[in-house]
Amino acid sequence: MIYIYAKNFPIKKERKNYEQFICYNDYGIPREIKHIGTTIISKRNINAVIYYGNYHDERVRDIWNTIDQYNSQKKPFILISMNSPAVTNINCCLYVLGFDGDSDISGLSSIMLEGGEYLVVDYEGSREKLIETYTWIIKYYLSNKGLKYDYRVQFHEYDKMPDLGESNLSCRIHIPICHAYKITSLCC
Protein backbone atom coordinates (compact mmCIF):
# COMPACT_ATOMS: atom_id res chain seq x y z
CA MET A 1 0.00 0.00 0.00
CA ILE A 2 1.19 3.54 -0.72
CA TYR A 3 0.35 6.31 1.69
CA ILE A 4 -0.07 9.87 0.48
CA TYR A 5 -0.09 12.58 3.14
CA ALA A 6 -2.01 15.78 2.68
CA LYS A 7 -2.52 18.25 5.53
CA ASN A 8 -1.28 15.69 8.07
CA PHE A 9 -4.07 13.40 7.01
CA PRO A 10 -3.11 9.94 5.66
CA ILE A 11 -4.94 8.91 2.50
CA LYS A 12 -4.53 5.32 1.38
CA LYS A 13 -3.93 4.71 -2.31
CA GLU A 14 -4.40 1.08 -3.31
CA ARG A 15 -1.76 -0.28 -5.64
CA LYS A 16 -3.21 -2.22 -8.55
CA ASN A 17 -2.20 -5.88 -8.32
CA TYR A 18 -0.70 -5.96 -11.82
CA GLU A 19 1.50 -2.88 -11.19
CA GLN A 20 3.85 -4.72 -8.86
CA PHE A 21 4.72 -7.42 -11.39
CA ILE A 22 4.83 -5.87 -14.84
CA CYS A 23 7.73 -3.72 -16.01
CA TYR A 24 6.65 -1.03 -18.44
CA ASN A 25 8.49 0.69 -21.24
CA ASP A 26 8.31 4.49 -21.72
CA TYR A 27 4.87 4.23 -23.34
CA GLY A 28 3.18 2.31 -20.50
CA ILE A 29 3.24 -1.01 -22.34
CA PRO A 30 4.70 -4.15 -20.70
CA ARG A 31 8.27 -4.69 -21.90
CA GLU A 32 7.46 -8.21 -23.10
CA ILE A 33 5.19 -6.75 -25.80
CA LYS A 34 7.31 -5.93 -28.84
CA HIS A 35 4.40 -4.86 -31.06
CA ILE A 36 0.64 -4.54 -30.61
CA GLY A 37 -2.00 -3.77 -33.22
CA THR A 38 -5.15 -5.02 -34.92
CA THR A 39 -5.59 -7.03 -38.09
CA ILE A 40 -8.30 -8.86 -39.95
CA ILE A 41 -7.61 -12.50 -40.74
CA SER A 42 -9.45 -14.90 -42.98
CA LYS A 43 -11.00 -18.17 -41.84
CA ARG A 44 -8.23 -20.75 -41.36
CA ASN A 45 -8.18 -24.53 -41.54
CA ILE A 46 -5.78 -26.00 -38.97
CA ASN A 47 -4.38 -29.55 -39.17
CA ALA A 48 -3.89 -30.39 -35.52
CA VAL A 49 -3.51 -32.74 -32.59
CA ILE A 50 -5.59 -32.29 -29.44
CA TYR A 51 -3.66 -32.83 -26.20
CA TYR A 52 -4.93 -33.28 -22.65
CA GLY A 53 -2.50 -34.07 -19.87
CA ASN A 54 0.10 -32.81 -17.48
CA TYR A 55 2.13 -29.75 -18.49
CA HIS A 56 5.38 -31.57 -17.79
CA ASP A 57 4.54 -34.87 -19.49
CA GLU A 58 7.05 -36.04 -22.15
CA ARG A 59 4.10 -36.44 -24.54
CA VAL A 60 4.02 -32.63 -24.89
CA ARG A 61 7.40 -32.69 -26.64
CA ASP A 62 6.28 -35.70 -28.72
CA ILE A 63 3.21 -33.81 -29.95
CA TRP A 64 5.28 -30.81 -31.01
CA ASN A 65 7.70 -33.14 -32.82
CA THR A 66 4.80 -34.96 -34.53
CA ILE A 67 3.28 -31.70 -35.75
CA ASP A 68 6.73 -30.54 -36.90
CA GLN A 69 7.11 -33.71 -39.00
CA TYR A 70 3.70 -33.22 -40.67
CA ASN A 71 4.45 -29.52 -41.25
CA SER A 72 6.61 -30.05 -44.35
CA GLN A 73 6.14 -26.47 -45.56
CA LYS A 74 7.32 -25.12 -42.16
CA LYS A 75 4.27 -22.93 -41.63
CA PRO A 76 3.91 -21.27 -38.21
CA PHE A 77 2.65 -23.50 -35.41
CA ILE A 78 -0.82 -22.63 -34.12
CA LEU A 79 -1.63 -23.31 -30.46
CA ILE A 80 -5.17 -22.92 -29.09
CA SER A 81 -5.37 -23.20 -25.32
CA MET A 82 -8.63 -24.70 -24.11
CA ASN A 83 -7.78 -24.62 -20.39
CA SER A 84 -10.73 -24.08 -18.12
CA PRO A 85 -11.25 -24.90 -14.44
CA ALA A 86 -14.46 -26.64 -15.51
CA VAL A 87 -12.55 -29.02 -17.81
CA THR A 88 -8.92 -29.29 -16.69
CA ASN A 89 -7.48 -29.77 -13.25
CA ILE A 90 -4.80 -27.42 -11.92
CA ASN A 91 -1.83 -29.54 -13.08
CA CYS A 92 -3.15 -30.32 -16.56
CA CYS A 93 -3.69 -28.54 -19.83
CA LEU A 94 -5.95 -28.98 -22.82
CA TYR A 95 -4.84 -27.52 -26.10
CA VAL A 96 -4.89 -27.86 -29.85
CA LEU A 97 -1.55 -27.72 -31.66
CA GLY A 98 -1.25 -27.59 -35.42
CA PHE A 99 -0.53 -25.50 -38.51
CA ASP A 100 -2.44 -23.96 -41.41
CA GLY A 101 -3.42 -26.62 -43.93
CA ASP A 102 -5.16 -26.47 -47.28
CA SER A 103 -6.34 -30.07 -47.06
CA ASP A 104 -6.96 -32.69 -44.40
CA ILE A 105 -4.05 -34.89 -43.34
CA SER A 106 -4.67 -38.47 -42.25
CA GLY A 107 -3.91 -38.85 -38.54
CA LEU A 108 -4.56 -35.19 -37.71
CA SER A 109 -7.78 -33.42 -36.74
CA SER A 110 -9.11 -30.63 -38.91
CA ILE A 111 -10.10 -27.53 -36.94
CA MET A 112 -11.59 -24.35 -38.38
CA LEU A 113 -10.58 -20.98 -36.92
CA GLU A 114 -13.07 -18.24 -37.60
CA GLY A 115 -11.80 -15.13 -39.31
CA GLY A 116 -12.42 -11.57 -38.26
CA GLU A 117 -10.69 -8.79 -36.39
CA TYR A 118 -7.96 -9.75 -33.94
CA LEU A 119 -5.60 -7.92 -31.65
CA VAL A 120 -2.12 -9.17 -32.56
CA VAL A 121 0.59 -9.01 -29.91
CA ASP A 122 4.21 -9.93 -30.55
CA TYR A 123 5.35 -11.34 -27.21
CA GLU A 124 8.94 -12.01 -26.19
CA GLY A 125 9.66 -12.80 -22.57
CA SER A 126 9.34 -15.28 -19.76
CA ARG A 127 6.53 -17.81 -19.62
CA GLU A 128 5.66 -16.51 -16.15
CA LYS A 129 4.98 -12.97 -17.46
CA LEU A 130 2.58 -14.22 -20.15
CA ILE A 131 -0.42 -14.38 -17.80
CA GLU A 132 0.31 -10.91 -16.41
CA THR A 133 0.61 -9.56 -19.94
CA TYR A 134 -2.78 -11.09 -20.83
CA THR A 135 -4.24 -9.41 -17.74
CA TRP A 136 -2.90 -6.04 -18.85
CA ILE A 137 -4.21 -6.51 -22.41
CA ILE A 138 -7.71 -7.63 -21.44
CA LYS A 139 -8.28 -5.41 -18.40
CA TYR A 140 -6.60 -2.21 -19.54
CA TYR A 141 -5.54 -2.07 -23.17
CA LEU A 142 -8.79 -3.26 -24.76
CA SER A 143 -11.02 -0.97 -22.71
CA ASN A 144 -8.77 2.07 -23.30
CA LYS A 145 -8.97 1.45 -27.06
CA GLY A 146 -12.77 0.95 -27.10
CA LEU A 147 -12.40 -2.76 -27.83
CA LYS A 148 -13.71 -5.86 -26.12
CA TYR A 149 -12.97 -9.56 -26.18
CA ASP A 150 -15.05 -11.39 -28.80
CA TYR A 151 -16.56 -14.91 -28.63
CA ARG A 152 -14.06 -16.54 -31.04
CA VAL A 153 -11.06 -18.48 -29.72
CA GLN A 154 -7.71 -16.85 -29.12
CA PHE A 155 -4.57 -18.54 -30.36
CA HIS A 156 -0.79 -18.28 -30.36
CA GLU A 157 1.39 -18.49 -33.43
CA TYR A 158 5.00 -19.71 -33.20
CA ASP A 159 7.37 -19.22 -36.14
CA LYS A 160 9.49 -22.12 -34.89
CA MET A 161 9.07 -24.88 -32.35
CA PRO A 162 9.87 -23.41 -28.93
CA ASP A 163 12.44 -25.03 -26.67
CA LEU A 164 10.08 -26.53 -24.10
CA GLY A 165 12.80 -26.46 -21.43
CA GLU A 166 13.46 -22.72 -21.79
CA SER A 167 11.86 -20.20 -19.48
CA ASN A 168 11.57 -17.60 -22.27
CA LEU A 169 9.28 -17.75 -25.23
CA SER A 170 8.56 -15.82 -28.38
CA CYS A 171 5.13 -15.95 -30.01
CA ARG A 172 2.40 -13.93 -31.68
CA ILE A 173 -0.82 -13.78 -29.67
CA HIS A 174 -4.13 -13.39 -31.53
CA ILE A 175 -7.03 -12.18 -29.38
CA PRO A 176 -10.45 -11.92 -31.07
CA ILE A 177 -11.92 -8.45 -30.65
CA CYS A 178 -14.91 -6.35 -31.53
CA HIS A 179 -15.63 -2.68 -30.94
CA ALA A 180 -17.38 -1.65 -27.74
CA TYR A 181 -20.05 0.93 -28.39
CA LYS A 182 -21.27 3.36 -25.80
CA ILE A 183 -24.99 4.01 -25.63
CA THR A 184 -25.72 7.65 -25.04
CA SER A 185 -29.08 9.03 -24.06
CA LEU A 186 -30.93 11.29 -26.44
CA CYS A 187 -32.01 14.68 -25.15
CA CYS A 188 -35.21 16.36 -26.30
PDB file of C-alpha atoms in Angstrom:
ATOM      1  CA  MET A   1       0.000   0.000   0.000  1.00  0.00           C
ATOM      2  CA  ILE A   2       1.192   3.539  -0.719  1.00  0.00           C
ATOM      3  CA  TYR A   3       0.350   6.308   1.692  1.00  0.00           C
ATOM      4  CA  ILE A   4      -0.069   9.872   0.478  1.00  0.00           C
ATOM      5  CA  TYR A   5      -0.089  12.576   3.145  1.00  0.00           C
ATOM      6  CA  ALA A   6      -2.015  15.777   2.676  1.00  0.00           C
ATOM      7  CA  LYS A   7      -2.516  18.249   5.527  1.00  0.00           C
ATOM      8  CA  ASN A   8      -1.281  15.691   8.075  1.00  0.00           C
ATOM      9  CA  PHE A   9      -4.068  13.399   7.010  1.00  0.00           C
ATOM     10  CA  PRO A  10      -3.105   9.937   5.664  1.00  0.00           C
ATOM     11  CA  ILE A  11      -4.942   8.913   2.496  1.00  0.00           C
ATOM     12  CA  LYS A  12      -4.531   5.321   1.378  1.00  0.00           C
ATOM     13  CA  LYS A  13      -3.925   4.712  -2.306  1.00  0.00           C
ATOM     14  CA  GLU A  14      -4.402   1.082  -3.315  1.00  0.00           C
ATOM     15  CA  ARG A  15      -1.757  -0.278  -5.637  1.00  0.00           C
ATOM     16  CA  LYS A  16      -3.214  -2.220  -8.547  1.00  0.00           C
ATOM     17  CA  ASN A  17      -2.203  -5.881  -8.320  1.00  0.00           C
ATOM     18  CA  TYR A  18      -0.700  -5.957 -11.822  1.00  0.00           C
ATOM     19  CA  GLU A  19       1.500  -2.880 -11.185  1.00  0.00           C
ATOM     20  CA  GLN A  20       3.851  -4.718  -8.859  1.00  0.00           C
ATOM     21  CA  PHE A  21       4.724  -7.422 -11.387  1.00  0.00           C
ATOM     22  CA  ILE A  22       4.826  -5.873 -14.840  1.00  0.00           C
ATOM     23  CA  CYS A  23       7.732  -3.721 -16.012  1.00  0.00           C
ATOM     24  CA  TYR A  24       6.647  -1.031 -18.438  1.00  0.00           C
ATOM     25  CA  ASN A  25       8.485   0.695 -21.237  1.00  0.00           C
ATOM     26  CA  ASP A  26       8.308   4.494 -21.718  1.00  0.00           C
ATOM     27  CA  TYR A  27       4.872   4.232 -23.344  1.00  0.00           C
ATOM     28  CA  GLY A  28       3.176   2.315 -20.495  1.00  0.00           C
ATOM     29  CA  ILE A  29       3.241  -1.013 -22.335  1.00  0.00           C
ATOM     30  CA  PRO A  30       4.695  -4.148 -20.697  1.00  0.00           C
ATOM     31  CA  ARG A  31       8.274  -4.690 -21.900  1.00  0.00           C
ATOM     32  CA  GLU A  32       7.462  -8.206 -23.096  1.00  0.00           C
ATOM     33  CA  ILE A  33       5.195  -6.750 -25.800  1.00  0.00           C
ATOM     34  CA  LYS A  34       7.311  -5.933 -28.842  1.00  0.00           C
ATOM     35  CA  HIS A  35       4.397  -4.861 -31.064  1.00  0.00           C
ATOM     36  CA  ILE A  36       0.645  -4.542 -30.610  1.00  0.00           C
ATOM     37  CA  GLY A  37      -1.996  -3.774 -33.224  1.00  0.00           C
ATOM     38  CA  THR A  38      -5.150  -5.021 -34.922  1.00  0.00           C
ATOM     39  CA  THR A  39      -5.587  -7.028 -38.087  1.00  0.00           C
ATOM     40  CA  ILE A  40      -8.303  -8.861 -39.952  1.00  0.00           C
ATOM     41  CA  ILE A  41      -7.606 -12.495 -40.735  1.00  0.00           C
ATOM     42  CA  SER A  42      -9.454 -14.902 -42.985  1.00  0.00           C
ATOM     43  CA  LYS A  43     -10.997 -18.166 -41.842  1.00  0.00           C
ATOM     44  CA  ARG A  44      -8.233 -20.747 -41.360  1.00  0.00           C
ATOM     45  CA  ASN A  45      -8.178 -24.530 -41.538  1.00  0.00           C
ATOM     46  CA  ILE A  46      -5.784 -25.998 -38.972  1.00  0.00           C
ATOM     47  CA  ASN A  47      -4.379 -29.548 -39.173  1.00  0.00           C
ATOM     48  CA  ALA A  48      -3.890 -30.386 -35.515  1.00  0.00           C
ATOM     49  CA  VAL A  49      -3.507 -32.740 -32.587  1.00  0.00           C
ATOM     50  CA  ILE A  50      -5.588 -32.292 -29.441  1.00  0.00           C
ATOM     51  CA  TYR A  51      -3.658 -32.833 -26.203  1.00  0.00           C
ATOM     52  CA  TYR A  52      -4.935 -33.277 -22.648  1.00  0.00           C
ATOM     53  CA  GLY A  53      -2.503 -34.071 -19.872  1.00  0.00           C
ATOM     54  CA  ASN A  54       0.103 -32.814 -17.482  1.00  0.00           C
ATOM     55  CA  TYR A  55       2.127 -29.752 -18.493  1.00  0.00           C
ATOM     56  CA  HIS A  56       5.385 -31.567 -17.787  1.00  0.00           C
ATOM     57  CA  ASP A  57       4.540 -34.872 -19.491  1.00  0.00           C
ATOM     58  CA  GLU A  58       7.046 -36.039 -22.148  1.00  0.00           C
ATOM     59  CA  ARG A  59       4.097 -36.445 -24.543  1.00  0.00           C
ATOM     60  CA  VAL A  60       4.016 -32.632 -24.890  1.00  0.00           C
ATOM     61  CA  ARG A  61       7.402 -32.691 -26.641  1.00  0.00           C
ATOM     62  CA  ASP A  62       6.277 -35.699 -28.718  1.00  0.00           C
ATOM     63  CA  ILE A  63       3.210 -33.806 -29.955  1.00  0.00           C
ATOM     64  CA  TRP A  64       5.284 -30.805 -31.007  1.00  0.00           C
ATOM     65  CA  ASN A  65       7.697 -33.139 -32.824  1.00  0.00           C
ATOM     66  CA  THR A  66       4.802 -34.965 -34.533  1.00  0.00           C
ATOM     67  CA  ILE A  67       3.278 -31.699 -35.750  1.00  0.00           C
ATOM     68  CA  ASP A  68       6.725 -30.537 -36.897  1.00  0.00           C
ATOM     69  CA  GLN A  69       7.115 -33.706 -38.998  1.00  0.00           C
ATOM     70  CA  TYR A  70       3.702 -33.218 -40.669  1.00  0.00           C
ATOM     71  CA  ASN A  71       4.448 -29.521 -41.251  1.00  0.00           C
ATOM     72  CA  SER A  72       6.614 -30.055 -44.351  1.00  0.00           C
ATOM     73  CA  GLN A  73       6.138 -26.465 -45.563  1.00  0.00           C
ATOM     74  CA  LYS A  74       7.320 -25.124 -42.165  1.00  0.00           C
ATOM     75  CA  LYS A  75       4.273 -22.932 -41.632  1.00  0.00           C
ATOM     76  CA  PRO A  76       3.912 -21.269 -38.214  1.00  0.00           C
ATOM     77  CA  PHE A  77       2.651 -23.496 -35.412  1.00  0.00           C
ATOM     78  CA  ILE A  78      -0.822 -22.629 -34.116  1.00  0.00           C
ATOM     79  CA  LEU A  79      -1.631 -23.313 -30.456  1.00  0.00           C
ATOM     80  CA  ILE A  80      -5.165 -22.920 -29.094  1.00  0.00           C
ATOM     81  CA  SER A  81      -5.368 -23.199 -25.323  1.00  0.00           C
ATOM     82  CA  MET A  82      -8.633 -24.704 -24.115  1.00  0.00           C
ATOM     83  CA  ASN A  83      -7.781 -24.624 -20.394  1.00  0.00           C
ATOM     84  CA  SER A  84     -10.730 -24.077 -18.120  1.00  0.00           C
ATOM     85  CA  PRO A  85     -11.253 -24.897 -14.437  1.00  0.00           C
ATOM     86  CA  ALA A  86     -14.464 -26.644 -15.514  1.00  0.00           C
ATOM     87  CA  VAL A  87     -12.553 -29.021 -17.806  1.00  0.00           C
ATOM     88  CA  THR A  88      -8.924 -29.287 -16.690  1.00  0.00           C
ATOM     89  CA  ASN A  89      -7.480 -29.773 -13.251  1.00  0.00           C
ATOM     90  CA  ILE A  90      -4.798 -27.423 -11.923  1.00  0.00           C
ATOM     91  CA  ASN A  91      -1.826 -29.536 -13.081  1.00  0.00           C
ATOM     92  CA  CYS A  92      -3.148 -30.324 -16.560  1.00  0.00           C
ATOM     93  CA  CYS A  93      -3.693 -28.538 -19.833  1.00  0.00           C
ATOM     94  CA  LEU A  94      -5.952 -28.983 -22.822  1.00  0.00           C
ATOM     95  CA  TYR A  95      -4.836 -27.517 -26.096  1.00  0.00           C
ATOM     96  CA  VAL A  96      -4.891 -27.860 -29.847  1.00  0.00           C
ATOM     97  CA  LEU A  97      -1.548 -27.725 -31.659  1.00  0.00           C
ATOM     98  CA  GLY A  98      -1.247 -27.587 -35.420  1.00  0.00           C
ATOM     99  CA  PHE A  99      -0.533 -25.502 -38.513  1.00  0.00           C
ATOM    100  CA  ASP A 100      -2.444 -23.960 -41.413  1.00  0.00           C
ATOM    101  CA  GLY A 101      -3.417 -26.623 -43.925  1.00  0.00           C
ATOM    102  CA  ASP A 102      -5.158 -26.469 -47.280  1.00  0.00           C
ATOM    103  CA  SER A 103      -6.340 -30.075 -47.059  1.00  0.00           C
ATOM    104  CA  ASP A 104      -6.956 -32.692 -44.397  1.00  0.00           C
ATOM    105  CA  ILE A 105      -4.053 -34.887 -43.337  1.00  0.00           C
ATOM    106  CA  SER A 106      -4.672 -38.469 -42.252  1.00  0.00           C
ATOM    107  CA  GLY A 107      -3.911 -38.845 -38.536  1.00  0.00           C
ATOM    108  CA  LEU A 108      -4.560 -35.185 -37.705  1.00  0.00           C
ATOM    109  CA  SER A 109      -7.775 -33.417 -36.739  1.00  0.00           C
ATOM    110  CA  SER A 110      -9.108 -30.626 -38.914  1.00  0.00           C
ATOM    111  CA  ILE A 111     -10.104 -27.530 -36.940  1.00  0.00           C
ATOM    112  CA  MET A 112     -11.585 -24.355 -38.382  1.00  0.00           C
ATOM    113  CA  LEU A 113     -10.579 -20.975 -36.920  1.00  0.00           C
ATOM    114  CA  GLU A 114     -13.072 -18.237 -37.604  1.00  0.00           C
ATOM    115  CA  GLY A 115     -11.801 -15.133 -39.313  1.00  0.00           C
ATOM    116  CA  GLY A 116     -12.424 -11.570 -38.261  1.00  0.00           C
ATOM    117  CA  GLU A 117     -10.691  -8.786 -36.395  1.00  0.00           C
ATOM    118  CA  TYR A 118      -7.962  -9.754 -33.939  1.00  0.00           C
ATOM    119  CA  LEU A 119      -5.599  -7.922 -31.655  1.00  0.00           C
ATOM    120  CA  VAL A 120      -2.123  -9.175 -32.562  1.00  0.00           C
ATOM    121  CA  VAL A 121       0.587  -9.012 -29.911  1.00  0.00           C
ATOM    122  CA  ASP A 122       4.212  -9.933 -30.551  1.00  0.00           C
ATOM    123  CA  TYR A 123       5.352 -11.344 -27.211  1.00  0.00           C
ATOM    124  CA  GLU A 124       8.941 -12.007 -26.188  1.00  0.00           C
ATOM    125  CA  GLY A 125       9.662 -12.795 -22.565  1.00  0.00           C
ATOM    126  CA  SER A 126       9.340 -15.281 -19.764  1.00  0.00           C
ATOM    127  CA  ARG A 127       6.526 -17.810 -19.617  1.00  0.00           C
ATOM    128  CA  GLU A 128       5.661 -16.510 -16.147  1.00  0.00           C
ATOM    129  CA  LYS A 129       4.982 -12.972 -17.461  1.00  0.00           C
ATOM    130  CA  LEU A 130       2.578 -14.222 -20.146  1.00  0.00           C
ATOM    131  CA  ILE A 131      -0.420 -14.376 -17.795  1.00  0.00           C
ATOM    132  CA  GLU A 132       0.313 -10.910 -16.408  1.00  0.00           C
ATOM    133  CA  THR A 133       0.614  -9.564 -19.939  1.00  0.00           C
ATOM    134  CA  TYR A 134      -2.775 -11.089 -20.826  1.00  0.00           C
ATOM    135  CA  THR A 135      -4.240  -9.410 -17.739  1.00  0.00           C
ATOM    136  CA  TRP A 136      -2.898  -6.038 -18.850  1.00  0.00           C
ATOM    137  CA  ILE A 137      -4.210  -6.509 -22.407  1.00  0.00           C
ATOM    138  CA  ILE A 138      -7.711  -7.631 -21.443  1.00  0.00           C
ATOM    139  CA  LYS A 139      -8.280  -5.411 -18.401  1.00  0.00           C
ATOM    140  CA  TYR A 140      -6.596  -2.210 -19.541  1.00  0.00           C
ATOM    141  CA  TYR A 141      -5.538  -2.070 -23.170  1.00  0.00           C
ATOM    142  CA  LEU A 142      -8.790  -3.264 -24.758  1.00  0.00           C
ATOM    143  CA  SER A 143     -11.021  -0.973 -22.710  1.00  0.00           C
ATOM    144  CA  ASN A 144      -8.773   2.069 -23.298  1.00  0.00           C
ATOM    145  CA  LYS A 145      -8.973   1.447 -27.055  1.00  0.00           C
ATOM    146  CA  GLY A 146     -12.766   0.954 -27.097  1.00  0.00           C
ATOM    147  CA  LEU A 147     -12.399  -2.758 -27.827  1.00  0.00           C
ATOM    148  CA  LYS A 148     -13.709  -5.859 -26.117  1.00  0.00           C
ATOM    149  CA  TYR A 149     -12.970  -9.561 -26.181  1.00  0.00           C
ATOM    150  CA  ASP A 150     -15.047 -11.392 -28.798  1.00  0.00           C
ATOM    151  CA  TYR A 151     -16.558 -14.909 -28.628  1.00  0.00           C
ATOM    152  CA  ARG A 152     -14.058 -16.537 -31.040  1.00  0.00           C
ATOM    153  CA  VAL A 153     -11.057 -18.475 -29.725  1.00  0.00           C
ATOM    154  CA  GLN A 154      -7.711 -16.848 -29.123  1.00  0.00           C
ATOM    155  CA  PHE A 155      -4.569 -18.535 -30.355  1.00  0.00           C
ATOM    156  CA  HIS A 156      -0.788 -18.279 -30.356  1.00  0.00           C
ATOM    157  CA  GLU A 157       1.392 -18.492 -33.426  1.00  0.00           C
ATOM    158  CA  TYR A 158       5.001 -19.713 -33.200  1.00  0.00           C
ATOM    159  CA  ASP A 159       7.369 -19.218 -36.139  1.00  0.00           C
ATOM    160  CA  LYS A 160       9.486 -22.118 -34.892  1.00  0.00           C
ATOM    161  CA  MET A 161       9.066 -24.882 -32.355  1.00  0.00           C
ATOM    162  CA  PRO A 162       9.869 -23.408 -28.925  1.00  0.00           C
ATOM    163  CA  ASP A 163      12.440 -25.028 -26.671  1.00  0.00           C
ATOM    164  CA  LEU A 164      10.081 -26.525 -24.105  1.00  0.00           C
ATOM    165  CA  GLY A 165      12.798 -26.456 -21.432  1.00  0.00           C
ATOM    166  CA  GLU A 166      13.458 -22.721 -21.792  1.00  0.00           C
ATOM    167  CA  SER A 167      11.861 -20.196 -19.477  1.00  0.00           C
ATOM    168  CA  ASN A 168      11.566 -17.596 -22.274  1.00  0.00           C
ATOM    169  CA  LEU A 169       9.279 -17.754 -25.227  1.00  0.00           C
ATOM    170  CA  SER A 170       8.562 -15.818 -28.382  1.00  0.00           C
ATOM    171  CA  CYS A 171       5.131 -15.947 -30.009  1.00  0.00           C
ATOM    172  CA  ARG A 172       2.404 -13.932 -31.680  1.00  0.00           C
ATOM    173  CA  ILE A 173      -0.818 -13.777 -29.667  1.00  0.00           C
ATOM    174  CA  HIS A 174      -4.134 -13.392 -31.529  1.00  0.00           C
ATOM    175  CA  ILE A 175      -7.034 -12.183 -29.380  1.00  0.00           C
ATOM    176  CA  PRO A 176     -10.451 -11.924 -31.069  1.00  0.00           C
ATOM    177  CA  ILE A 177     -11.918  -8.454 -30.649  1.00  0.00           C
ATOM    178  CA  CYS A 178     -14.907  -6.351 -31.525  1.00  0.00           C
ATOM    179  CA  HIS A 179     -15.627  -2.683 -30.937  1.00  0.00           C
ATOM    180  CA  ALA A 180     -17.383  -1.650 -27.743  1.00  0.00           C
ATOM    181  CA  TYR A 181     -20.051   0.926 -28.394  1.00  0.00           C
ATOM    182  CA  LYS A 182     -21.275   3.360 -25.796  1.00  0.00           C
ATOM    183  CA  ILE A 183     -24.991   4.015 -25.633  1.00  0.00           C
ATOM    184  CA  THR A 184     -25.723   7.647 -25.040  1.00  0.00           C
ATOM    185  CA  SER A 185     -29.078   9.033 -24.058  1.00  0.00           C
ATOM    186  CA  LEU A 186     -30.934  11.290 -26.438  1.00  0.00           C
ATOM    187  CA  CYS A 187     -32.012  14.681 -25.148  1.00  0.00           C
ATOM    188  CA  CYS A 188     -35.207  16.360 -26.305  1.00  0.00           C
TER     189      CYS A 188
END
